[in-house]
Amino acid sequence: MVQDIKIFISCHKEYYVPKHPFLYPIQVGADFEHKLFQGMQPDNTGENISFLNRRYCELTALYWAWKNVSADYYGLFHYRRYFSFIETHIRPYKILTEPDNSTLLLHGFEPQNMLEVINKYDIIVPVPEKMFISAYDHYKQSKYHHIEDLEMIRDIVKVFYPNFSEAVEEYFESKALFFGNMSIMKKDIFNDYCRWLFKILNEFDNRKDFSNYNSKEMRVNGYLGERL
């Protein structure tokens, strides 16, 4: 049974993360902060894109983990969003007001249970949220989102990864959406995914003019990462 599991908890502000053998709090956007959060790994050490956090959001934590950490499984949660490891809890994820140890135990965070659950799967992602409109129309109608950005991503994927073209169109028509950029993945899949994801987003950066975007619109790479 694989035991080297690292789940990074993305934190954009100081927040309590329980001490746990599989949970690693990481301060995102550390390049823009004068203060480092106590007990957290900043995302601006080693090879990093902390300076892009205003666009990439929690994905700067994912990039830092990819480039700087060795593990058998890699995960990404948020400061209040955690998976439940009780497999009868079929929900997208839990939003916890205070993710203390007692609360986490109610959601199966006993290390041996987590090991058994995680080792069953190559990838764990949130249960998709069922929407009343397609993923394409949801992006088009969402505040601070611009549909031309999603269309640019479609074009980039079709150029670099034409074998994904059918999957892109299937997703655009789907009414099941995945939010939060949250997952747990086996090492080889995680590495392949990050190479794929950041190549696409880097090409988007090269093509896109962000000069007229406000602070909410500027989070576009994070929004697009969820769709990818």
PDB file of C-alpha atoms in Angstrom:
ATOM      1  CA  MET A   1       0.000   0.000   0.000  1.00  0.00           C
ATOM      2  CA  VAL A   2       1.387   3.399  -1.075  1.00  0.00           C
ATOM      3  CA  GLN A   3       1.780   5.712   1.913  1.00  0.00           C
ATOM      4  CA  ASP A   4       3.550   8.802   0.529  1.00  0.00           C
ATOM      5  CA  ILE A   5       0.483  11.014   0.132  1.00  0.00           C
ATOM      6  CA  LYS A   6       0.698  14.814   0.101  1.00  0.00           C
ATOM      7  CA  ILE A   7      -2.483  16.867  -0.052  1.00  0.00           C
ATOM      8  CA  PHE A   8      -1.763  20.581  -0.329  1.00  0.00           C
ATOM      9  CA  ILE A   9      -4.194  22.985   1.316  1.00  0.00           C
ATOM     10  CA  SER A  10      -4.210  26.222  -0.694  1.00  0.00           C
ATOM     11  CA  CYS A  11      -4.489  29.241   1.625  1.00  0.00           C
ATOM     12  CA  HIS A  12      -4.656  32.848   0.435  1.00  0.00           C
ATOM     13  CA  LYS A  13      -4.970  34.079   4.030  1.00  0.00           C
ATOM     14  CA  GLU A  14      -3.961  32.780   7.446  1.00  0.00           C
ATOM     15  CA  TYR A  15      -6.293  29.949   8.328  1.00  0.00           C
ATOM     16  CA  TYR A  16      -6.212  26.987  10.645  1.00  0.00           C
ATOM     17  CA  VAL A  17      -5.165  23.714   9.016  1.00  0.00           C
ATOM     18  CA  PRO A  18      -5.109  20.735  11.402  1.00  0.00           C
ATOM     19  CA  LYS A  19      -1.827  18.897  11.842  1.00  0.00           C
ATOM     20  CA  HIS A  20      -2.196  15.700   9.861  1.00  0.00           C
ATOM     21  CA  PRO A  21       0.346  13.398   8.194  1.00  0.00           C
ATOM     22  CA  PHE A  22      -1.192  13.936   4.736  1.00  0.00           C
ATOM     23  CA  LEU A  23      -2.120  17.646   4.870  1.00  0.00           C
ATOM     24  CA  TYR A  24       0.372  20.332   3.815  1.00  0.00           C
ATOM     25  CA  PRO A  25      -0.811  23.954   4.036  1.00  0.00           C
ATOM     26  CA  ILE A  26       0.657  26.210   1.363  1.00  0.00           C
ATOM     27  CA  GLN A  27       0.462  29.996   1.197  1.00  0.00           C
ATOM     28  CA  VAL A  28      -0.464  31.054  -2.335  1.00  0.00           C
ATOM     29  CA  GLY A  29       0.486  34.408  -3.782  1.00  0.00           C
ATOM     30  CA  ALA A  30       3.372  34.709  -1.340  1.00  0.00           C
ATOM     31  CA  ASP A  31       5.163  37.004  -3.800  1.00  0.00           C
ATOM     32  CA  PHE A  32       2.562  39.673  -3.066  1.00  0.00           C
ATOM     33  CA  GLU A  33       2.581  39.354   0.734  1.00  0.00           C
ATOM     34  CA  HIS A  34       4.835  41.135   3.204  1.00  0.00           C
ATOM     35  CA  LYS A  35       4.087  38.479   5.820  1.00  0.00           C
ATOM     36  CA  LEU A  36       4.595  34.733   5.559  1.00  0.00           C
ATOM     37  CA  PHE A  37       1.907  32.644   7.249  1.00  0.00           C
ATOM     38  CA  GLN A  38       3.169  30.684  10.229  1.00  0.00           C
ATOM     39  CA  GLY A  39       3.447  26.957   9.629  1.00  0.00           C
ATOM     40  CA  MET A  40       2.744  27.205   5.901  1.00  0.00           C
ATOM     41  CA  GLN A  41       4.927  26.572   2.890  1.00  0.00           C
ATOM     42  CA  PRO A  42       5.038  29.715   0.688  1.00  0.00           C
ATOM     43  CA  ASP A  43       4.497  29.130  -3.014  1.00  0.00           C
ATOM     44  CA  ASN A  44       7.390  31.403  -4.047  1.00  0.00           C
ATOM     45  CA  THR A  45      10.318  29.109  -3.264  1.00  0.00           C
ATOM     46  CA  GLY A  46      12.084  26.792  -5.703  1.00  0.00           C
ATOM     47  CA  GLU A  47      10.581  26.698  -9.179  1.00  0.00           C
ATOM     48  CA  ASN A  48       7.310  28.584  -8.946  1.00  0.00           C
ATOM     49  CA  ILE A  49       4.682  30.862 -10.521  1.00  0.00           C
ATOM     50  CA  SER A  50       3.694  32.704  -7.338  1.00  0.00           C
ATOM     51  CA  PHE A  51       3.953  35.989  -9.265  1.00  0.00           C
ATOM     52  CA  LEU A  52       1.033  34.783 -11.431  1.00  0.00           C
ATOM     53  CA  ASN A  53      -1.265  34.035  -8.491  1.00  0.00           C
ATOM     54  CA  ARG A  54      -3.676  36.865  -9.268  1.00  0.00           C
ATOM     55  CA  ARG A  55      -4.529  35.003 -12.477  1.00  0.00           C
ATOM     56  CA  TYR A  56      -3.842  31.398 -11.498  1.00  0.00           C
ATOM     57  CA  CYS A  57      -5.362  31.413  -7.983  1.00  0.00           C
ATOM     58  CA  GLU A  58      -4.918  28.017  -6.241  1.00  0.00           C
ATOM     59  CA  LEU A  59      -3.115  26.638  -9.305  1.00  0.00           C
ATOM     60  CA  THR A  60       0.111  28.280  -8.103  1.00  0.00           C
ATOM     61  CA  ALA A  61       0.024  25.738  -5.256  1.00  0.00           C
ATOM     62  CA  LEU A  62      -0.478  22.925  -7.747  1.00  0.00           C
ATOM     63  CA  TYR A  63       2.464  24.157  -9.831  1.00  0.00           C
ATOM     64  CA  TRP A  64       4.709  24.459  -6.770  1.00  0.00           C
ATOM     65  CA  ALA A  65       3.889  20.898  -5.692  1.00  0.00           C
ATOM     66  CA  TRP A  66       4.533  19.594  -9.213  1.00  0.00           C
ATOM     67  CA  LYS A  67       7.935  21.242  -9.506  1.00  0.00           C
ATOM     68  CA  ASN A  68       9.263  20.904  -5.959  1.00  0.00           C
ATOM     69  CA  VAL A  69       7.809  17.857  -4.194  1.00  0.00           C
ATOM     70  CA  SER A  70       8.147  14.105  -4.586  1.00  0.00           C
ATOM     71  CA  ALA A  71       5.173  11.956  -3.587  1.00  0.00           C
ATOM     72  CA  ASP A  72       3.229   8.894  -4.712  1.00  0.00           C
ATOM     73  CA  TYR A  73      -0.095  10.758  -4.615  1.00  0.00           C
ATOM     74  CA  TYR A  74      -0.637  14.531  -4.913  1.00  0.00           C
ATOM     75  CA  GLY A  75      -3.772  16.345  -3.825  1.00  0.00           C
ATOM     76  CA  LEU A  76      -5.112  19.895  -3.775  1.00  0.00           C
ATOM     77  CA  PHE A  77      -7.767  21.203  -1.381  1.00  0.00           C
ATOM     78  CA  HIS A  78      -8.681  24.741  -0.300  1.00  0.00           C
ATOM     79  CA  TYR A  79      -8.492  26.353   3.110  1.00  0.00           C
ATOM     80  CA  ARG A  80     -12.162  25.458   3.759  1.00  0.00           C
ATOM     81  CA  ARG A  81     -12.946  22.931   1.044  1.00  0.00           C
ATOM     82  CA  TYR A  82     -12.090  19.311   1.802  1.00  0.00           C
ATOM     83  CA  PHE A  83     -13.140  15.951   0.397  1.00  0.00           C
ATOM     84  CA  SER A  84     -14.927  13.469   2.599  1.00  0.00           C
ATOM     85  CA  PHE A  85     -13.243  10.065   2.819  1.00  0.00           C
ATOM     86  CA  ILE A  86     -16.416   8.316   3.893  1.00  0.00           C
ATOM     87  CA  GLU A  87     -17.440   6.843   0.589  1.00  0.00           C
ATOM     88  CA  THR A  88     -21.170   6.978   1.289  1.00  0.00           C
ATOM     89  CA  HIS A  89     -20.936  10.818   1.439  1.00  0.00           C
ATOM     90  CA  ILE A  90     -21.739  11.578  -2.195  1.00  0.00           C
ATOM     91  CA  ARG A  91     -21.254  15.335  -2.338  1.00  0.00           C
ATOM     92  CA  PRO A  92     -18.981  17.572  -4.428  1.00  0.00           C
ATOM     93  CA  TYR A  93     -16.881  18.492  -1.388  1.00  0.00           C
ATOM     94  CA  LYS A  94     -17.395  19.793   2.130  1.00  0.00           C
ATOM     95  CA  ILE A  95     -17.131  23.497   2.970  1.00  0.00           C
ATOM     96  CA  LEU A  96     -16.001  23.546   6.574  1.00  0.00           C
ATOM     97  CA  THR A  97     -16.387  26.604   8.771  1.00  0.00           C
ATOM     98  CA  GLU A  98     -13.610  25.315  11.002  1.00  0.00           C
ATOM     99  CA  PRO A  99     -11.779  22.211   9.721  1.00  0.00           C
ATOM    100  CA  ASP A 100     -10.559  21.098  13.153  1.00  0.00           C
ATOM    101  CA  ASN A 101      -9.435  17.568  13.973  1.00  0.00           C
ATOM    102  CA  SER A 102     -12.755  16.433  15.382  1.00  0.00           C
ATOM    103  CA  THR A 103     -14.608  17.682  12.292  1.00  0.00           C
ATOM    104  CA  LEU A 104     -12.171  15.937   9.956  1.00  0.00           C
ATOM    105  CA  LEU A 105     -12.549  12.657  11.826  1.00  0.00           C
ATOM    106  CA  LEU A 106     -16.271  12.815  11.075  1.00  0.00           C
ATOM    107  CA  HIS A 107     -15.299  12.831   7.404  1.00  0.00           C
ATOM    108  CA  GLY A 108     -12.957   9.880   7.456  1.00  0.00           C
ATOM    109  CA  PHE A 109      -9.610  11.631   7.949  1.00  0.00           C
ATOM    110  CA  GLU A 110      -8.211   8.904  10.162  1.00  0.00           C
ATOM    111  CA  PRO A 111      -4.917   8.185   8.334  1.00  0.00           C
ATOM    112  CA  GLN A 112      -5.470   4.450   7.883  1.00  0.00           C
ATOM    113  CA  ASN A 113      -8.915   5.036   6.387  1.00  0.00           C
ATOM    114  CA  MET A 114      -7.528   7.691   4.021  1.00  0.00           C
ATOM    115  CA  LEU A 115      -4.791   5.303   2.928  1.00  0.00           C
ATOM    116  CA  GLU A 116      -7.307   2.602   2.121  1.00  0.00           C
ATOM    117  CA  VAL A 117      -9.586   4.930   0.174  1.00  0.00           C
ATOM    118  CA  ILE A 118      -6.866   6.732  -1.792  1.00  0.00           C
ATOM    119  CA  ASN A 119      -5.027   3.544  -2.702  1.00  0.00           C
ATOM    120  CA  LYS A 120      -8.162   2.216  -4.414  1.00  0.00           C
ATOM    121  CA  TYR A 121      -8.086   4.868  -7.123  1.00  0.00           C
ATOM    122  CA  ASP A 122      -5.832   6.493  -9.704  1.00  0.00           C
ATOM    123  CA  ILE A 123      -7.756   9.789  -9.501  1.00  0.00           C
ATOM    124  CA  ILE A 124     -10.237  11.235  -7.019  1.00  0.00           C
ATOM    125  CA  VAL A 125     -12.191  14.341  -8.053  1.00  0.00           C
ATOM    126  CA  PRO A 126     -15.313  16.069  -6.726  1.00  0.00           C
ATOM    127  CA  VAL A 127     -18.722  14.722  -7.614  1.00  0.00           C
ATOM    128  CA  PRO A 128     -19.814  17.015 -10.476  1.00  0.00           C
ATOM    129  CA  GLU A 129     -22.376  19.691  -9.747  1.00  0.00           C
ATOM    130  CA  LYS A 130     -25.426  19.285 -11.973  1.00  0.00           C
ATOM    131  CA  MET A 131     -26.318  22.595 -13.601  1.00  0.00           C
ATOM    132  CA  PHE A 132     -29.459  23.640 -15.467  1.00  0.00           C
ATOM    133  CA  ILE A 133     -27.448  24.862 -18.480  1.00  0.00           C
ATOM    134  CA  SER A 134     -24.458  23.613 -20.431  1.00  0.00           C
ATOM    135  CA  ALA A 135     -20.890  24.205 -19.269  1.00  0.00           C
ATOM    136  CA  TYR A 136     -20.416  26.543 -22.231  1.00  0.00           C
ATOM    137  CA  ASP A 137     -23.492  28.644 -21.415  1.00  0.00           C
ATOM    138  CA  HIS A 138     -22.680  28.617 -17.706  1.00  0.00           C
ATOM    139  CA  TYR A 139     -19.292  30.186 -18.438  1.00  0.00           C
ATOM    140  CA  LYS A 140     -20.890  32.644 -20.856  1.00  0.00           C
ATOM    141  CA  GLN A 141     -23.413  33.794 -18.228  1.00  0.00           C
ATOM    142  CA  SER A 142     -21.101  33.841 -15.203  1.00  0.00           C
ATOM    143  CA  LYS A 143     -20.091  37.194 -13.775  1.00  0.00           C
ATOM    144  CA  TYR A 144     -16.436  38.135 -14.388  1.00  0.00           C
ATOM    145  CA  HIS A 145     -16.104  35.424 -17.061  1.00  0.00           C
ATOM    146  CA  HIS A 146     -15.647  36.138 -20.780  1.00  0.00           C
ATOM    147  CA  ILE A 147     -16.715  33.474 -23.230  1.00  0.00           C
ATOM    148  CA  GLU A 148     -13.988  34.420 -25.707  1.00  0.00           C
ATOM    149  CA  ASP A 149     -11.445  33.124 -23.136  1.00  0.00           C
ATOM    150  CA  LEU A 150     -13.085  29.701 -23.038  1.00  0.00           C
ATOM    151  CA  GLU A 151     -13.250  29.681 -26.834  1.00  0.00           C
ATOM    152  CA  MET A 152      -9.547  30.517 -26.979  1.00  0.00           C
ATOM    153  CA  ILE A 153      -8.853  27.555 -24.694  1.00  0.00           C
ATOM    154  CA  ARG A 154     -10.850  25.328 -27.035  1.00  0.00           C
ATOM    155  CA  ASP A 155      -8.720  26.494 -29.956  1.00  0.00           C
ATOM    156  CA  ILE A 156      -5.474  25.945 -28.039  1.00  0.00           C
ATOM    157  CA  VAL A 157      -6.457  22.436 -26.985  1.00  0.00           C
ATOM    158  CA  LYS A 158      -7.372  21.546 -30.552  1.00  0.00           C
ATOM    159  CA  VAL A 159      -3.981  22.747 -31.816  1.00  0.00           C
ATOM    160  CA  PHE A 160      -1.788  21.144 -29.138  1.00  0.00           C
ATOM    161  CA  TYR A 161      -3.945  18.120 -28.271  1.00  0.00           C
ATOM    162  CA  PRO A 162      -6.265  17.366 -31.232  1.00  0.00           C
ATOM    163  CA  ASN A 163      -7.137  13.993 -29.707  1.00  0.00           C
ATOM    164  CA  PHE A 164      -9.008  15.957 -27.006  1.00  0.00           C
ATOM    165  CA  SER A 165     -11.245  17.800 -29.507  1.00  0.00           C
ATOM    166  CA  GLU A 166     -14.185  15.452 -29.070  1.00  0.00           C
ATOM    167  CA  ALA A 167     -13.870  15.589 -25.279  1.00  0.00           C
ATOM    168  CA  VAL A 168     -13.860  19.406 -25.357  1.00  0.00           C
ATOM    169  CA  GLU A 169     -17.128  19.548 -27.273  1.00  0.00           C
ATOM    170  CA  GLU A 170     -18.679  16.866 -25.080  1.00  0.00           C
ATOM    171  CA  TYR A 171     -17.741  18.880 -21.992  1.00  0.00           C
ATOM    172  CA  PHE A 172     -19.064  22.162 -23.434  1.00  0.00           C
ATOM    173  CA  GLU A 173     -22.447  20.500 -23.971  1.00  0.00           C
ATOM    174  CA  SER A 174     -22.486  18.792 -20.566  1.00  0.00           C
ATOM    175  CA  LYS A 175     -24.508  20.077 -17.614  1.00  0.00           C
ATOM    176  CA  ALA A 176     -22.155  18.481 -15.072  1.00  0.00           C
ATOM    177  CA  LEU A 177     -19.452  20.877 -13.863  1.00  0.00           C
ATOM    178  CA  PHE A 178     -16.388  20.397 -11.657  1.00  0.00           C
ATOM    179  CA  PHE A 179     -15.347  23.371  -9.528  1.00  0.00           C
ATOM    180  CA  GLY A 180     -12.399  24.199  -7.286  1.00  0.00           C
ATOM    181  CA  ASN A 181      -9.462  22.632  -9.167  1.00  0.00           C
ATOM    182  CA  MET A 182      -9.540  19.939  -6.459  1.00  0.00           C
ATOM    183  CA  SER A 183      -8.246  16.408  -6.921  1.00  0.00           C
ATOM    184  CA  ILE A 184      -6.020  13.610  -5.679  1.00  0.00           C
ATOM    185  CA  MET A 185      -3.916  11.858  -8.337  1.00  0.00           C
ATOM    186  CA  LYS A 186      -1.313   9.154  -8.637  1.00  0.00           C
ATOM    187  CA  LYS A 187       2.139  10.525  -9.396  1.00  0.00           C
ATOM    188  CA  ASP A 188       2.373   9.587 -13.069  1.00  0.00           C
ATOM    189  CA  ILE A 189      -1.112  10.881 -13.845  1.00  0.00           C
ATOM    190  CA  PHE A 190      -0.480  14.039 -11.821  1.00  0.00           C
ATOM    191  CA  ASN A 191       2.707  14.768 -13.772  1.00  0.00           C
ATOM    192  CA  ASP A 192       0.985  14.184 -17.114  1.00  0.00           C
ATOM    193  CA  TYR A 193      -1.949  16.358 -16.052  1.00  0.00           C
ATOM    194  CA  CYS A 194       0.257  19.254 -14.935  1.00  0.00           C
ATOM    195  CA  ARG A 195       2.302  19.185 -18.129  1.00  0.00           C
ATOM    196  CA  TRP A 196      -0.950  19.285 -20.113  1.00  0.00           C
ATOM    197  CA  LEU A 197      -2.676  21.933 -17.988  1.00  0.00           C
ATOM    198  CA  PHE A 198       0.176  24.416 -17.671  1.00  0.00           C
ATOM    199  CA  LYS A 199       1.165  24.114 -21.335  1.00  0.00           C
ATOM    200  CA  ILE A 200      -2.374  25.115 -22.325  1.00  0.00           C
ATOM    201  CA  LEU A 201      -2.582  27.968 -19.802  1.00  0.00           C
ATOM    202  CA  ASN A 202       0.867  29.233 -20.755  1.00  0.00           C
ATOM    203  CA  GLU A 203      -0.197  29.442 -24.390  1.00  0.00           C
ATOM    204  CA  PHE A 204      -3.353  31.265 -23.289  1.00  0.00           C
ATOM    205  CA  ASP A 205      -1.152  33.782 -21.450  1.00  0.00           C
ATOM    206  CA  ASN A 206       0.905  34.303 -24.596  1.00  0.00           C
ATOM    207  CA  ARG A 207      -2.188  35.088 -26.670  1.00  0.00           C
ATOM    208  CA  LYS A 208      -4.318  37.040 -24.179  1.00  0.00           C
ATOM    209  CA  ASP A 209      -4.358  40.767 -23.412  1.00  0.00           C
ATOM    210  CA  PHE A 210      -5.310  41.207 -19.727  1.00  0.00           C
ATOM    211  CA  SER A 211      -4.870  44.994 -19.605  1.00  0.00           C
ATOM    212  CA  ASN A 212      -8.583  45.792 -19.244  1.00  0.00           C
ATOM    213  CA  TYR A 213      -9.422  43.072 -16.710  1.00  0.00           C
ATOM    214  CA  ASN A 214     -10.403  44.000 -13.149  1.00  0.00           C
ATOM    215  CA  SER A 215      -9.272  41.979 -10.116  1.00  0.00           C
ATOM    216  CA  LYS A 216     -12.162  39.477 -10.398  1.00  0.00           C
ATOM    217  CA  GLU A 217     -11.774  39.033 -14.144  1.00  0.00           C
ATOM    218  CA  MET A 218      -8.031  38.636 -13.671  1.00  0.00           C
ATOM    219  CA  ARG A 219      -8.641  35.270 -11.950  1.00  0.00           C
ATOM    220  CA  VAL A 220      -9.323  33.883 -15.418  1.00  0.00           C
ATOM    221  CA  ASN A 221      -6.633  31.166 -15.415  1.00  0.00           C
ATOM    222  CA  GLY A 222      -8.149  29.712 -12.258  1.00  0.00           C
ATOM    223  CA  TYR A 223     -11.628  29.756 -13.848  1.00  0.00           C
ATOM    224  CA  LEU A 224     -10.284  28.095 -16.995  1.00  0.00           C
ATOM    225  CA  GLY A 225      -8.315  25.548 -14.970  1.00  0.00           C
ATOM    226  CA  GLU A 226     -11.592  24.350 -13.444  1.00  0.00           C
ATOM    227  CA  ARG A 227     -12.992  23.751 -16.923  1.00  0.00           C
ATOM    228  CA  LEU A 228      -9.829  22.038 -18.125  1.00  0.00           C
TER     229      LEU A 228
END
